[in-house]
Tab-separated table of C-alpha atoms in Angstrom:
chain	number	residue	atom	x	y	z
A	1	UNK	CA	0.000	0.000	0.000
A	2	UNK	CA	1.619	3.312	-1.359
A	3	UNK	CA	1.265	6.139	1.391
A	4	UNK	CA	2.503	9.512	1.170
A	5	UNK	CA	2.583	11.660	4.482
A	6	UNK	CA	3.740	15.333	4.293
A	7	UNK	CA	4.890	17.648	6.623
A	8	UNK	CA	6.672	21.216	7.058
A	9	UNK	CA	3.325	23.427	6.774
A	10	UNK	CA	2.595	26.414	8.349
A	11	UNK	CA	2.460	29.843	8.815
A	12	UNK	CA	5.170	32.734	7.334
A	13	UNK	CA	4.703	36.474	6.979
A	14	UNK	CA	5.140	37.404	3.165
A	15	UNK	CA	8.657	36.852	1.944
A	16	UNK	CA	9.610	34.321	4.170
A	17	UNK	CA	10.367	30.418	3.278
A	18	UNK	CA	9.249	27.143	4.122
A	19	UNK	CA	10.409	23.345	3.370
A	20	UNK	CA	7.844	21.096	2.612
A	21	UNK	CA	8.417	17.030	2.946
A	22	UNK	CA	7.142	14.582	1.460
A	23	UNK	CA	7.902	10.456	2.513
A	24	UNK	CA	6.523	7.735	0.401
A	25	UNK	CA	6.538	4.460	1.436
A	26	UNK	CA	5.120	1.064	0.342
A	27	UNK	CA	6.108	1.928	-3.420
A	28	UNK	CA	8.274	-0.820	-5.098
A	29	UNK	CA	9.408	1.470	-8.026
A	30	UNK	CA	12.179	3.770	-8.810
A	31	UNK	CA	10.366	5.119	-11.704
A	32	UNK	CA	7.924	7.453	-11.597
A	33	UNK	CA	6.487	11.108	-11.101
A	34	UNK	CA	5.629	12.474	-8.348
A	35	UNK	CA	4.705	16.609	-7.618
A	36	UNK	CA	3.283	19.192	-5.144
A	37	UNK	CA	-0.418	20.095	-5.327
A	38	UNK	CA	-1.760	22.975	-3.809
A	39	UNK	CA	-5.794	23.725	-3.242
A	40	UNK	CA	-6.983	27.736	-1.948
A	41	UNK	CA	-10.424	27.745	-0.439
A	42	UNK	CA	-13.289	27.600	-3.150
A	43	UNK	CA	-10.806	27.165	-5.920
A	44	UNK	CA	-9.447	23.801	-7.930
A	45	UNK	CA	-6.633	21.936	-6.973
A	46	UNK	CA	-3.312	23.142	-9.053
A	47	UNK	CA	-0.332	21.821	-10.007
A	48	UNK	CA	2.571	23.430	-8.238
A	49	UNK	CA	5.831	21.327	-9.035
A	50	UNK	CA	6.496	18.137	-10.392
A	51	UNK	CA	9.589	15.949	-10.701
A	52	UNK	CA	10.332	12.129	-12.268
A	53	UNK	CA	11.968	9.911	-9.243
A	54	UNK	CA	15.189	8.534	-11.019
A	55	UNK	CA	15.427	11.266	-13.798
A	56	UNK	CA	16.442	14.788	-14.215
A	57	UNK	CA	12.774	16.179	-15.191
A	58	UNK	CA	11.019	18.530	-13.279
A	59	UNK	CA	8.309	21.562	-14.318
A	60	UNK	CA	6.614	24.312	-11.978
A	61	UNK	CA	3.791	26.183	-12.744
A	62	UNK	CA	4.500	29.639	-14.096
A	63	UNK	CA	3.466	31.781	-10.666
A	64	UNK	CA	6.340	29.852	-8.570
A	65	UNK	CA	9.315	30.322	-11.121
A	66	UNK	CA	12.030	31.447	-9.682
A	67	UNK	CA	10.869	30.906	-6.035
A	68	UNK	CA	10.184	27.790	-5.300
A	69	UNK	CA	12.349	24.266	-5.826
A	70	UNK	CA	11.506	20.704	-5.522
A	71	UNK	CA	13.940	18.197	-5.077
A	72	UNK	CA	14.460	14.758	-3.923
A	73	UNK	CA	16.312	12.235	-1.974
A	74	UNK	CA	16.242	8.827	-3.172
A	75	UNK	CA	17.919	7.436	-0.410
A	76	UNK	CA	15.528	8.476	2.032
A	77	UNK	CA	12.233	8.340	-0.669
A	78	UNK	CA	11.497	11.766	0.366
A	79	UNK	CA	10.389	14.601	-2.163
A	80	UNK	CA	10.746	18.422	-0.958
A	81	UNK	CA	9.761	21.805	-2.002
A	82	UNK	CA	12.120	24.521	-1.014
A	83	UNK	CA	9.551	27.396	-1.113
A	84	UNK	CA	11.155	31.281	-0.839
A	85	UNK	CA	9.433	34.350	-1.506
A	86	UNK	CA	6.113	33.585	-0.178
A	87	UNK	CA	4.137	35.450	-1.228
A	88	UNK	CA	0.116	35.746	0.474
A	89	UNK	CA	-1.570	34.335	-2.261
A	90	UNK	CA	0.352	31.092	-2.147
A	91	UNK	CA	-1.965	30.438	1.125
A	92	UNK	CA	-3.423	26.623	0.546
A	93	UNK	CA	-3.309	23.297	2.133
A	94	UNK	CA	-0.330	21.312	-0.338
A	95	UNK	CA	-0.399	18.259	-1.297
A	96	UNK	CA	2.001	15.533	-2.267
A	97	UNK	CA	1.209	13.245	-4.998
A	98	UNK	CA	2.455	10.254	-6.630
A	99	UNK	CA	2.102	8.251	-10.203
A	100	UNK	CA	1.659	4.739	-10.881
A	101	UNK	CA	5.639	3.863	-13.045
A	102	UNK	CA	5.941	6.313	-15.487
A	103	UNK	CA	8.027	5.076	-18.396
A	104	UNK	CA	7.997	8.200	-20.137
A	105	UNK	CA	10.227	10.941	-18.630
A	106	UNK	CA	7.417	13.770	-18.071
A	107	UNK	CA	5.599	14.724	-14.999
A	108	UNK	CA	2.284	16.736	-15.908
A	109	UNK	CA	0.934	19.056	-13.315
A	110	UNK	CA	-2.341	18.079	-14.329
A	111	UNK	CA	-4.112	15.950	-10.832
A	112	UNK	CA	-5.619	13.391	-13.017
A	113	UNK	CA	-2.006	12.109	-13.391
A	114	UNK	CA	-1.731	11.472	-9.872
A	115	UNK	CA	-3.027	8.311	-8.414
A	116	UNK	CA	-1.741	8.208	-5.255
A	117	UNK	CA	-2.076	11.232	-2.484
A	118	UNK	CA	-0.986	12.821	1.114
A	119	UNK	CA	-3.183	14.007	3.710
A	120	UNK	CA	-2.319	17.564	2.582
A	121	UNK	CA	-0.554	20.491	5.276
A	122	UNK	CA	-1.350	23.689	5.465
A	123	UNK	CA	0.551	26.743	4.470
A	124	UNK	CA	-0.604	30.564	5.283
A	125	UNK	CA	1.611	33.301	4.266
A	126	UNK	CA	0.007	36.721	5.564
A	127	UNK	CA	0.682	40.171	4.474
């Protein structure tokens, strides 16, 4: 059973940084995407950041360019995102999500790509 369980949430005044982690365990692959999710009150859950676990892909969406950096450990199955410049509208509860084996070497941040998820943590930037 594949579970994800992410920590490193919480609350930052604008401009200030965070480190999100993300453990998976139970997965028997070394092959596959995985990404950071992040849903706002009343609005649709949106790709953040993804990355390919044993490749060099990765892809952010264009609002966190430049600010925000997801890497991983293989060692210790852990994906991160290194998130600087917070900014108040990057407020939402995050989410870590992983793929079934991806053969091909892209990571979409489209959810439906996503089969398995985390619990979510929260992160509130204020002004």
């Amino acid at each position: 059973q594949v579970q994800l369980v992410e920590s490193g949430g919480g609350s930052v005044q604008a401009g200030g940084s965070l480190r999100l982690s993300c453990a998976v365990s139970g997965y028997t692959g070394s092959r596959n995407c995985a990404g950071w999710f992040r849903q706002a009150p009343g609005k649709e859950r949106e790709g953040v950041a993804t990355i390919y676990r044993g490749g060099d892909f990765i892809a952010y969406r264009d609002s966190v360019k430049g600010r925000f950096t997801i890497s991983q450990d293989p060692a210790k199955n852990t994906v991160y995102l290194h998130m600087n410049s917070l900014k108040p509208e990057d407020t939402a509860m995050y989410y870590c999500a992983a793929a079934t084996s991806d053969t091909d070497e892209y990571c979409p941040l489209w959810t439906g790509h996503y089969s398995y998820w985390g619990q979510g943590t929260q992160v509130t930037v204020s002004s």
